[in-house]
Amino acid sequence: MNIAVCVKQIPDPATPYELDAENHWVIRPNDQVLDDTDRVGVEVGLQLAEATEGTVTLFSMSPSGSLQGIRQALAMGADKAVLIDDESLKGSDALTTARILSAAVKREGYDLVITGTESTDGFTGVVPQMMSEILDVPCLSFARNVEAGDGTVTIERQTTTGYETVTSALPAVLAVTAGAEEPRYPTFKGIMQAKSKPVDTTTAAELGVDPVSSQTITAVDPVAARAAGDVVEDDGEAYLKIVELLEQVKVI
Amino acid sequence: MAESIRPGKLDATDFLQIDELLSGEERLMRNTVAQFVTDKVLPNVGDWFDEGFFPRDLVKEMGDMGLLGMHLTGYGCAGTSAVAYGLACTELEAGDSGVRSFVSVQGSLAMYPIWAFGSEEQKQRWLPGMAAGETIGCFGLTEPDSGSDPGSMRTTARRDGDDWVLKGTKMWITNGSIADVAIIWATTDNGVRGFIVPTDTPGFTANTIHKKMSLRISITSELVLDDVRVPSDAILPNVSGLKGPLSCLNEARFGILFGAVGAARACYEAALDYAKERIQFDRPIGSFQLTQRKLVEMMIGVNNGMLLALHLGRKRDEGTLAAEHVSYGKLVNVRMALETAREARGVLGANGITLEYPVIRHMNNLESVYTYEGTNEIHTLVLGQAITGLSAFS
């Protein structure tokens, strides 16, 4: 099976993000890391590839030209990568991202596209659905326990009440949840081999996509500090006050 | 001249931006080990220390990653640079000195002598399983009455037909009771020689040393060799004399001079976090001059220690590192780490003595690291001899 895994390189979540004053875009250092969610996507892709003697190709839009996170995924075992390295894609919105990634996977060919549910820096959470629409293939979202074979893919989809078992014909787009699998650690041999694995770079123009984003970020405000809680003194009747508060927030 | 020097926005840990001196590959290896430690060591290490439990399940996982004998080449070993090996030790010891000790003993003390001094048959037989974490090794040099002066060892190996018969007692042997194979150093008629001894050989007994207050998640043992008979091909053919075990120790000390920085860093970070959160006299204690001085000294120690380690690591990769350099690094960085841990313990007040925080665990561990693999005193005398040309030993 020919598996495309879309991955994002993000600034190290351990360090505070900074936004540029003009566009409110995340300032991306040279040394970005693989988004944790995408480690899960790569793991699912590798397991499917191992089960079907398939290949895993990474796709990543990285206007900063950073490669560190891609190398991390290659070190885990992915076979090759396609990097869309294009200055004009800086600050792209989710739709532009989906159009670029869709054009790239379409050009390379695929049976299954795997993505995370949402990135850990932008959190838009809509790229997989947009890609399935653009590619005109089914979307299996919030997936875990992925099994593929015989031209189909079956997942458990997480819902608010439990899990649905969903089967789809291939090709398809599949968005995995953060806990779908425990991602493997890159091996040291893998890390050393990663630098000799093929990484093709391409541009929006080569993919025939006009990099126009329709979204602008007009303002960014910090999250309001959490207010101090109310203290209810128990004078023997405090339970009434607590029941009232619980009713107010519709817990009971 | 470049632009004028201005105030910068600096990381509280990597203040000197030493990260910039690492290659992308080195950072990826370092980050991988750091992730492993965060996922698999830190959540339980306080309990393991409390219970004196060695997390054996981690061994196979470390083997799968390629951590065991990672700087050796061939025979299933990853073949990384010395700097990468050092950085891995830093991250492991930021978790716990016991985890780093396991890796040091397996890779530098048990695998290295086979790799460096063993026959082709010995390498093929032992190294792949040890690299994979399927076979655990230990290193028997120290004896109850022979520590800093290994030349005084009493363990003997005598020829009996084609076989060798080993007799003696080894002490303070990391991994001893869980090892599948021991590298035993013994005196023969032709000086000190190394032997590869499977631990299920009749006459071989390992007794775990209990009631340790340090390195509690590491197994430490006494090895009793009661006429242990091994075949002629058990001897390491390509080294004789004390330079055999001492070269292994230099390999391990190289890992320690990186590792100690990790323990110091963990203590410093714990103290820094605590000092910024802990309110006394209506202010964070980190705002007091006395505390700031402690924090700054810790930060300087950690950064200088990392610079020193990286410099020595680069020299190792270039092939220009001398044994005296290793003594310098081990002496300076372990001393720094112990001082940092003690200072951090003070900053945390009473909280500093509980296993809820990493500090007392590192502090107690470092008491062992301070004296094992060459005491502070011995390394001082190695340096003393190097600069005066006069030996304090003889």
XYZ file of C-alpha atoms in Angstrom:
646
model
C 0.000 0.000 0.000
C 1.174 3.456 -0.897
C 0.700 5.508 2.262
C 0.993 9.287 2.402
C 1.454 10.735 5.891
C 1.023 14.483 6.232
C 3.235 15.882 8.953
C 3.850 19.314 10.385
C 7.002 20.710 11.864
C 6.312 23.027 14.763
C 8.418 25.030 17.202
C 9.373 22.961 20.236
C 6.230 23.022 22.426
C 8.497 23.174 25.484
C 9.487 26.732 24.579
C 6.937 29.571 24.572
C 5.709 30.502 21.101
C 6.256 33.978 19.821
C 4.065 35.711 17.249
C 5.289 38.283 14.793
C 3.807 41.705 15.478
C 2.616 42.368 11.930
C 0.757 39.191 10.920
C 0.429 37.356 14.239
C 2.069 34.312 12.705
C 4.067 31.906 14.829
C 7.739 32.777 14.487
C 9.334 29.543 13.319
C 12.886 28.813 14.435
C 15.181 26.790 12.194
C 15.119 23.949 14.651
C 11.494 22.788 14.566
C 10.292 19.411 15.791
C 7.758 16.913 14.520
C 4.299 17.668 15.882
C 3.529 15.092 18.568
C 0.208 14.253 16.934
C 2.033 13.447 13.724
C 4.297 10.996 15.506
C 1.092 8.989 15.936
C 0.204 9.402 12.245
C 3.654 8.190 11.233
C 3.347 5.221 13.597
C -0.014 4.197 12.125
C 1.414 4.593 8.630
C 4.470 2.486 9.451
C 2.349 -0.289 10.953
C 0.121 -0.406 7.882
C 3.149 -0.348 5.599
C 4.754 -3.197 7.544
C 1.536 -5.227 7.314
C 1.089 -4.662 3.581
C 4.706 -4.371 2.399
C 3.870 -0.804 1.535
C 5.766 2.457 1.590
C 5.366 5.563 3.722
C 5.893 8.934 2.080
C 5.838 12.050 4.232
C 4.294 15.282 2.972
C 4.968 18.536 4.730
C 4.476 22.187 3.983
C 7.418 23.991 5.493
C 7.975 27.539 4.311
C 10.926 27.902 6.684
C 12.865 25.160 4.912
C 13.292 23.357 8.236
C 14.046 19.652 8.011
C 14.581 18.561 11.608
C 11.059 17.261 12.163
C 11.033 15.507 8.787
C 14.283 13.773 9.686
C 12.668 12.656 12.928
C 9.844 10.962 10.994
C 12.289 9.461 8.489
C 14.321 8.153 11.435
C 11.181 6.428 12.736
C 11.140 4.506 9.458
C 9.327 6.493 6.761
C 10.789 5.852 3.308
C 10.912 9.304 1.775
C 9.536 12.809 2.042
C 8.090 15.525 -0.148
C 8.655 18.986 1.265
C 6.724 21.938 -0.079
C 9.321 24.588 0.675
C 7.952 27.870 -0.572
C 8.268 31.330 0.989
C 4.947 32.349 -0.562
C 3.178 29.831 1.694
C 4.115 31.642 4.906
C 1.024 32.257 6.995
C -1.141 29.983 4.855
C -4.637 29.307 6.133
C -6.064 25.803 6.524
C -7.659 25.775 3.061
C -4.428 26.698 1.298
C -2.616 24.068 3.330
C -5.192 21.451 2.330
C -4.972 22.438 -1.345
C -1.181 22.248 -1.341
C -0.998 18.908 0.486
C -3.775 17.452 -1.712
C -2.000 18.517 -4.886
C 1.249 16.988 -3.645
C -0.207 13.612 -2.623
C -2.202 13.464 -5.856
C 0.906 14.077 -7.906
C 2.865 11.356 -6.079
C -0.022 8.876 -5.993
C -1.513 7.301 -2.858
C -3.855 4.629 -1.531
C -4.307 6.199 1.884
C -3.589 9.656 3.287
C -2.961 9.774 7.040
C -3.031 13.000 9.047
C -3.279 13.964 12.677
C -6.601 15.296 13.940
C -5.227 18.776 14.475
C -1.823 20.396 14.749
C -0.411 21.377 18.113
C 0.440 24.939 17.048
C -2.473 26.055 14.853
C -5.266 23.745 16.103
C -7.567 24.472 13.135
C -8.550 20.794 12.958
C -10.065 21.031 9.472
C -7.239 20.120 7.086
C -8.077 16.368 6.825
C -11.723 17.053 6.019
C -10.766 19.690 3.457
C -8.282 17.296 1.855
C -10.901 14.576 1.527
C -13.201 17.064 -0.172
C -10.496 18.294 -2.545
C -9.322 14.748 -3.336
C -12.946 13.580 -3.504
C -12.354 10.543 -1.315
C -13.954 9.477 1.992
C -12.711 10.938 5.279
C -12.303 8.708 8.321
C -11.820 11.070 11.224
C -10.988 10.602 14.924
C -9.577 7.194 14.067
C -7.917 4.529 16.182
C -7.397 0.777 15.722
C -6.774 1.184 12.017
C -6.752 -1.928 9.852
C -6.343 -1.987 6.124
C -6.427 -4.627 3.429
C -8.214 -5.772 0.333
C -8.945 -2.295 -0.924
C -10.600 -1.134 2.283
C -9.672 0.517 5.552
C -11.500 -0.025 8.834
C -11.209 2.171 11.899
C -12.819 2.865 15.210
C -14.083 6.437 15.225
C -14.134 8.159 18.580
C -17.494 9.760 19.382
C -18.825 11.502 22.468
C -20.459 8.267 23.587
C -17.993 5.609 22.480
C -16.574 4.204 19.262
C -18.113 3.533 15.866
C -16.582 0.965 13.559
C -16.258 2.537 10.132
C -15.134 0.860 6.921
C -14.334 2.691 3.732
C -13.033 1.825 0.299
C -9.565 3.049 -0.582
C -8.331 5.567 -1.474
C -9.303 7.578 1.580
C -8.144 10.222 4.020
C -7.710 9.128 7.603
C -7.214 11.437 10.607
C -5.880 9.676 13.694
C -6.453 10.703 17.297
C -3.523 11.592 19.532
C -3.766 8.356 21.495
C -4.365 6.008 18.563
C -0.986 4.316 18.909
C 2.113 4.767 21.013
C 4.652 6.122 18.559
C 7.965 4.269 18.351
C 11.199 6.013 19.208
C 13.525 6.628 16.298
C 16.458 4.247 16.516
C 19.986 5.615 16.432
C 20.647 3.660 13.274
C 17.459 5.125 11.856
C 18.584 8.633 12.777
C 21.882 8.121 10.995
C 20.192 6.629 7.938
C 17.573 9.378 7.808
C 19.939 11.878 6.260
C 20.424 9.672 3.215
C 16.708 9.109 2.599
C 15.251 11.063 -0.322
C 13.618 14.407 0.431
C 12.125 16.035 -2.669
C 11.332 19.695 -2.456
C 8.678 21.366 -4.529
C 6.787 24.660 -4.674
C 3.211 25.851 -4.897
C 3.793 26.848 -8.522
C 5.089 23.400 -9.431
C 1.977 21.915 -7.849
C -0.222 24.349 -9.770
C -1.692 25.883 -6.624
C -2.141 29.639 -6.255
C -0.959 30.326 -2.684
C -3.623 32.848 -1.797
C -4.902 32.707 1.744
C -8.299 34.210 2.388
C -7.707 34.393 6.119
C -6.063 37.216 8.000
C -5.504 37.256 11.739
C -6.649 40.653 12.890
C -5.830 40.420 16.585
C -4.446 38.029 19.156
C -5.332 38.310 22.813
C -3.851 36.366 25.685
C -6.092 33.929 27.495
C -7.704 35.702 30.430
C -6.228 34.681 33.747
C -8.518 32.333 35.607
C -10.440 34.172 38.324
C -10.175 32.976 41.894
C -12.899 30.492 42.855
C -15.745 31.230 45.270
C -15.412 29.849 48.747
C -18.580 28.583 50.347
C -18.425 28.625 54.153
C -20.387 25.730 55.621
C -22.841 27.026 58.183
C -24.803 23.777 58.053
C -26.729 24.845 54.950
C -23.862 25.112 52.476
C -25.196 22.110 50.560
C -28.079 24.249 49.346
C -25.688 26.767 47.876
C -23.663 23.992 46.220
C -26.766 22.416 44.691
C -27.751 25.830 43.383
C -24.319 26.332 41.807
C -24.415 22.888 40.199
C -27.847 23.679 38.764
C -26.536 26.955 37.377
C -23.842 25.156 35.386
C -26.412 22.511 34.382
C -24.505 19.621 35.947
C -27.657 18.532 37.783
C 33.051 43.876 13.974
C 29.476 42.664 14.058
C 26.639 44.666 15.544
C 26.964 46.010 19.071
C 26.388 43.653 21.975
C 22.864 43.940 23.312
C 20.831 42.212 26.014
C 19.345 38.963 24.706
C 16.411 36.708 25.498
C 18.184 33.706 26.961
C 17.052 30.280 27.955
C 17.390 29.673 31.694
C 18.940 26.250 31.147
C 20.873 26.482 27.868
C 22.041 29.965 28.746
C 25.141 29.853 26.560
C 23.124 28.466 23.620
C 25.314 25.389 23.470
C 22.565 23.712 21.442
C 23.796 25.705 18.464
C 27.046 23.759 18.621
C 25.236 20.468 18.006
C 24.389 19.026 14.610
C 20.782 18.286 13.702
C 21.547 14.580 14.024
C 23.034 15.034 17.490
C 20.008 17.049 18.592
C 17.643 14.401 17.251
C 19.468 11.656 19.153
C 19.530 13.783 22.289
C 15.832 14.601 21.952
C 14.971 10.952 21.379
C 16.652 9.910 24.629
C 15.073 12.873 26.433
C 11.643 11.767 25.191
C 12.317 8.208 26.327
C 13.332 9.444 29.774
C 10.262 11.675 30.015
C 7.935 8.863 28.933
C 9.447 5.855 30.619
C 11.716 6.898 33.482
C 10.451 10.079 35.123
C 6.851 8.981 35.825
C 7.982 6.140 38.130
C 11.563 6.814 39.088
C 10.718 8.158 42.550
C 8.854 4.946 43.399
C 11.606 2.777 41.934
C 14.154 4.594 44.050
C 11.984 4.228 47.129
C 11.503 0.503 46.534
C 15.024 -0.212 45.301
C 13.562 -1.530 42.047
C 15.518 -1.913 38.823
C 13.242 -1.334 35.791
C 14.402 -4.335 33.799
C 11.679 -3.821 31.178
C 13.542 -0.750 29.998
C 16.593 -2.772 28.955
C 15.058 -4.288 25.842
C 13.564 -0.957 24.913
C 16.939 0.734 25.225
C 18.393 -2.036 23.085
C 15.736 -1.518 20.422
C 16.600 2.180 20.269
C 20.273 1.375 19.886
C 21.339 2.905 23.201
C 23.469 -0.037 24.323
C 27.012 0.180 22.998
C 25.765 2.961 20.731
C 29.221 4.404 20.048
C 30.678 1.049 19.002
C 30.635 -0.042 15.363
C 29.425 -3.289 13.816
C 27.931 -6.345 15.569
C 24.507 -4.729 15.873
C 25.837 -1.528 17.451
C 24.621 1.809 16.147
C 28.053 3.371 15.573
C 27.236 6.932 16.652
C 29.729 9.658 17.435
C 31.200 9.967 20.910
C 29.359 13.270 21.335
C 26.036 11.570 20.615
C 26.875 8.893 23.199
C 27.725 11.615 25.695
C 24.502 13.518 25.040
C 22.529 10.306 25.549
C 24.267 9.885 28.915
C 23.323 13.461 29.849
C 19.653 12.788 29.192
C 19.665 9.383 30.889
C 21.277 10.817 33.997
C 18.847 13.735 34.001
C 16.408 10.882 34.613
C 18.488 8.957 37.113
C 22.160 8.110 37.573
C 21.131 4.466 37.954
C 19.747 4.305 34.415
C 22.872 5.946 33.051
C 25.007 3.588 35.129
C 23.277 0.604 33.541
C 23.979 1.939 30.063
C 27.584 2.835 30.952
C 28.291 -0.618 32.329
C 26.609 -2.436 29.476
C 28.165 -0.360 26.692
C 31.493 0.879 28.011
C 32.509 -1.722 30.589
C 31.045 -4.980 29.280
C 30.652 -4.528 25.515
C 33.675 -2.290 24.956
C 36.346 -4.778 26.165
C 34.857 -7.512 23.965
C 34.704 -5.070 21.038
C 38.221 -3.704 21.628
C 40.132 -6.748 22.910
C 38.005 -9.752 21.956
C 38.473 -12.278 19.182
C 36.199 -12.177 16.151
C 34.360 -15.227 17.519
C 33.844 -13.543 20.892
C 32.506 -10.379 19.253
C 30.074 -12.308 17.085
C 28.919 -14.454 19.961
C 28.282 -11.721 22.518
C 27.923 -8.239 21.054
C 24.698 -8.482 19.006
C 22.699 -9.827 21.969
C 24.197 -7.244 24.310
C 23.436 -4.409 21.863
C 19.849 -5.641 21.633
C 19.473 -5.735 25.419
C 18.848 -9.493 25.364
C 22.107 -10.223 27.169
C 23.134 -8.138 30.183
C 26.784 -7.662 31.035
C 28.768 -6.585 34.087
C 32.388 -5.703 34.778
C 34.380 -7.217 37.605
C 37.497 -5.254 38.521
C 36.987 -3.785 42.021
C 37.413 -6.090 45.008
C 36.612 -5.725 48.714
C 40.234 -4.750 49.431
C 41.163 -3.363 46.034
C 39.493 -0.156 44.884
C 41.593 2.785 43.753
C 44.608 0.466 43.556
C 43.395 -2.261 41.182
C 46.933 -3.605 40.849
C 46.499 -5.056 44.336
C 43.698 -7.357 43.179
C 43.661 -10.878 44.613
C 41.449 -12.618 42.091
C 43.521 -15.133 40.189
C 43.186 -17.122 37.006
C 45.347 -20.202 36.693
C 45.736 -22.568 33.802
C 44.488 -26.077 34.240
C 44.972 -28.036 31.046
C 43.356 -25.950 28.324
C 40.967 -24.323 30.799
C 41.292 -21.334 33.067
C 40.182 -21.519 36.698
C 39.139 -18.218 38.344
C 39.115 -17.668 42.090
C 38.384 -14.515 44.061
C 35.747 -11.961 45.036
C 34.631 -8.848 43.169
C 32.739 -6.045 44.913
C 30.447 -3.136 44.018
C 29.611 -4.668 40.661
C 26.811 -2.834 38.857
C 24.344 -5.236 37.162
C 26.100 -8.177 38.878
C 23.009 -10.130 39.941
C 21.116 -9.593 36.686
C 24.028 -10.123 34.327
C 24.182 -12.993 31.872
C 27.875 -12.449 31.311
C 30.672 -10.923 33.384
C 33.969 -9.467 32.240
C 36.280 -10.593 35.031
C 39.773 -9.180 35.437
C 42.190 -11.492 37.225
C 45.917 -11.838 37.766
C 47.728 -14.584 35.903
C 51.359 -15.577 35.694
C 51.552 -13.081 32.849
C 49.848 -10.115 34.473
C 46.212 -8.998 34.586
C 43.967 -10.577 31.942
C 40.274 -10.258 31.097
C 37.862 -13.207 30.905
C 34.366 -13.479 29.488
C 32.464 -15.515 32.056
C 28.840 -16.596 31.584
C 27.205 -16.091 34.949
C 25.639 -19.554 34.926
C 29.077 -21.149 35.044
C 29.375 -23.427 38.104
C 31.127 -21.684 40.993
C 29.911 -18.217 39.984
C 27.673 -16.532 42.562
C 26.298 -12.978 42.596
C 25.001 -11.547 45.868
C 22.976 -8.357 45.679
C 24.108 -5.590 48.015
C 21.139 -4.202 49.937
C 20.595 -1.184 52.187
C 22.195 1.220 49.721
C 21.131 4.833 50.108
C 22.386 5.748 46.640
C 21.838 4.414 43.100
C 18.848 2.562 44.466
C 17.377 1.722 41.072
C 20.676 0.174 40.007
C 21.628 -3.371 40.983
C 24.949 -3.584 42.848
C 26.461 -6.933 43.712
C 29.288 -8.940 45.109
C 30.609 -11.619 42.745
C 32.114 -14.738 44.247
C 34.267 -16.828 41.937
C 34.819 -20.192 43.543
C 37.030 -22.119 41.151
C 35.062 -20.989 38.130
C 36.301 -23.046 35.192
C 36.109 -21.470 31.736
C 37.514 -22.729 28.431
C 40.641 -21.289 26.852
C 38.609 -19.169 24.439
C 37.089 -17.202 27.350
C 40.202 -15.046 27.696
C 40.277 -11.677 25.940
C 43.212 -12.329 23.632
C 44.243 -8.827 22.670
C 45.138 -7.089 25.925
C 47.161 -7.794 29.005
C 47.993 -5.694 32.030
C 45.952 -3.023 33.793
C 45.649 -0.963 30.630
C 42.837 -3.356 29.655
C 40.436 -2.499 32.478
C 41.676 1.086 32.705
C 40.838 1.748 29.062
C 37.307 0.466 29.730
C 37.051 2.812 32.694
C 38.111 5.736 30.538
C 35.259 4.902 28.163
C 32.784 4.818 31.011
C 34.169 7.981 32.630
C 33.676 9.736 29.340
C 29.956 8.955 29.632
C 29.933 10.052 33.257
C 31.411 13.477 32.548
C 28.438 14.084 30.254
C 25.960 12.272 32.491
C 26.722 14.309 35.598
C 25.696 17.455 33.737
C 22.249 15.905 33.243
C 21.799 15.222 36.957
C 22.979 18.749 37.759
C 20.628 20.216 35.164
C 17.639 18.353 36.627
C 18.477 19.657 40.117
C 18.979 23.213 38.878
C 15.696 23.193 36.952
C 13.824 21.825 39.969
C 15.332 24.549 42.167
C 14.603 27.282 39.633
C 10.962 26.235 39.236
C 10.559 25.975 42.971
C 12.205 29.325 43.693
C 9.879 31.094 41.253
C 6.747 29.516 42.762
C 7.507 29.353 46.465
C 6.197 32.441 48.235
C 7.665 33.567 51.548
C 7.446 37.060 52.980
C 4.914 37.721 50.185
C 7.526 37.233 47.477
C 8.842 34.316 45.467
C 12.011 33.142 47.202
C 13.688 33.438 43.785
C 13.535 37.205 44.225
C 15.877 37.110 47.215
C 19.500 37.873 46.554
C 20.727 34.833 48.463
C 18.571 32.507 46.375
C 19.425 34.222 43.111
C 23.076 33.730 43.795
C 22.513 30.017 44.376
C 20.491 29.696 41.171
C 23.049 31.589 39.120
C 25.924 29.479 40.453
C 23.958 26.346 39.554
C 23.192 27.660 36.075
C 26.843 28.545 35.511
C 27.918 25.119 36.711
C 25.539 23.357 34.338
C 26.514 25.501 31.340
C 30.260 25.296 31.990
C 29.910 21.568 32.562
C 28.146 21.116 29.240
C 30.746 23.192 27.405
C 33.523 21.134 28.951
C 31.784 17.865 28.119
C 31.141 18.912 24.545
C 34.736 20.057 24.082
C 36.044 16.731 25.351
C 33.463 14.914 23.208
C 34.636 16.691 20.080
C 38.210 15.764 20.968
C 37.154 12.149 21.401
C 35.616 12.158 17.942
C 38.763 13.736 16.518
C 40.934 11.165 18.256
C 42.808 13.750 20.337
C 41.305 13.067 23.755
C 43.830 11.996 26.415
C 43.050 9.941 29.503
C 44.040 12.958 31.615
C 41.345 14.981 29.840
C 38.810 12.386 30.946
C 40.075 12.690 34.529
C 39.667 16.471 34.246
C 36.097 16.130 32.990
C 35.038 13.471 35.483
C 36.558 15.382 38.394
C 35.129 18.773 37.492
C 31.680 17.790 36.298
C 30.804 15.302 39.025
C 32.016 17.739 41.692
C 29.890 20.439 40.070
C 26.878 18.126 39.918
C 27.157 17.167 43.573
C 27.518 20.801 44.648
C 24.551 21.730 42.459
C 22.412 18.967 43.928
C 23.248 19.995 47.484
C 22.545 23.649 46.754
C 19.264 22.751 45.064
C 18.324 20.621 48.057
C 18.694 23.678 50.238
C 16.609 25.879 47.946
C 13.753 23.385 48.156
C 13.779 23.409 51.946
C 11.891 20.461 53.434
C 10.442 19.601 50.043
C 13.992 18.938 48.950
C 14.196 15.781 51.035
C 11.179 14.003 49.529
C 11.053 11.869 46.405
C 8.247 14.105 45.121
C 11.093 16.194 43.752
C 14.130 14.770 41.978
C 16.745 16.579 44.004
C 17.510 14.302 46.961
C 17.508 11.290 44.640
C 20.103 12.897 42.387
C 22.049 14.139 45.411
C 22.270 10.657 46.920
C 23.089 9.099 43.549
C 25.866 11.577 42.923
C 27.542 10.557 46.175
C 28.275 7.268 44.391
C 29.172 8.873 41.101
C 31.629 11.076 43.004
C 33.701 8.107 44.126
C 33.074 5.392 41.545
C 35.015 5.162 38.304
C 37.974 6.835 39.928
C 37.515 8.875 43.083
C 37.840 12.613 43.031
C 41.152 12.158 44.831
C 42.601 9.756 42.276
C 41.618 11.982 39.354
C 43.194 14.911 41.185
C 46.440 12.968 41.485
C 46.291 11.973 37.814
C 46.128 15.676 36.974
C 48.791 16.451 39.580
C 51.133 14.021 37.922
C 50.300 15.413 34.493
C 51.280 18.977 35.404
C 54.249 18.282 37.699
C 55.656 15.175 36.116
C 55.788 13.753 39.645
C 53.706 10.725 40.615
C 51.971 10.798 43.990
C 51.540 7.025 43.893
C 55.088 5.770 43.666
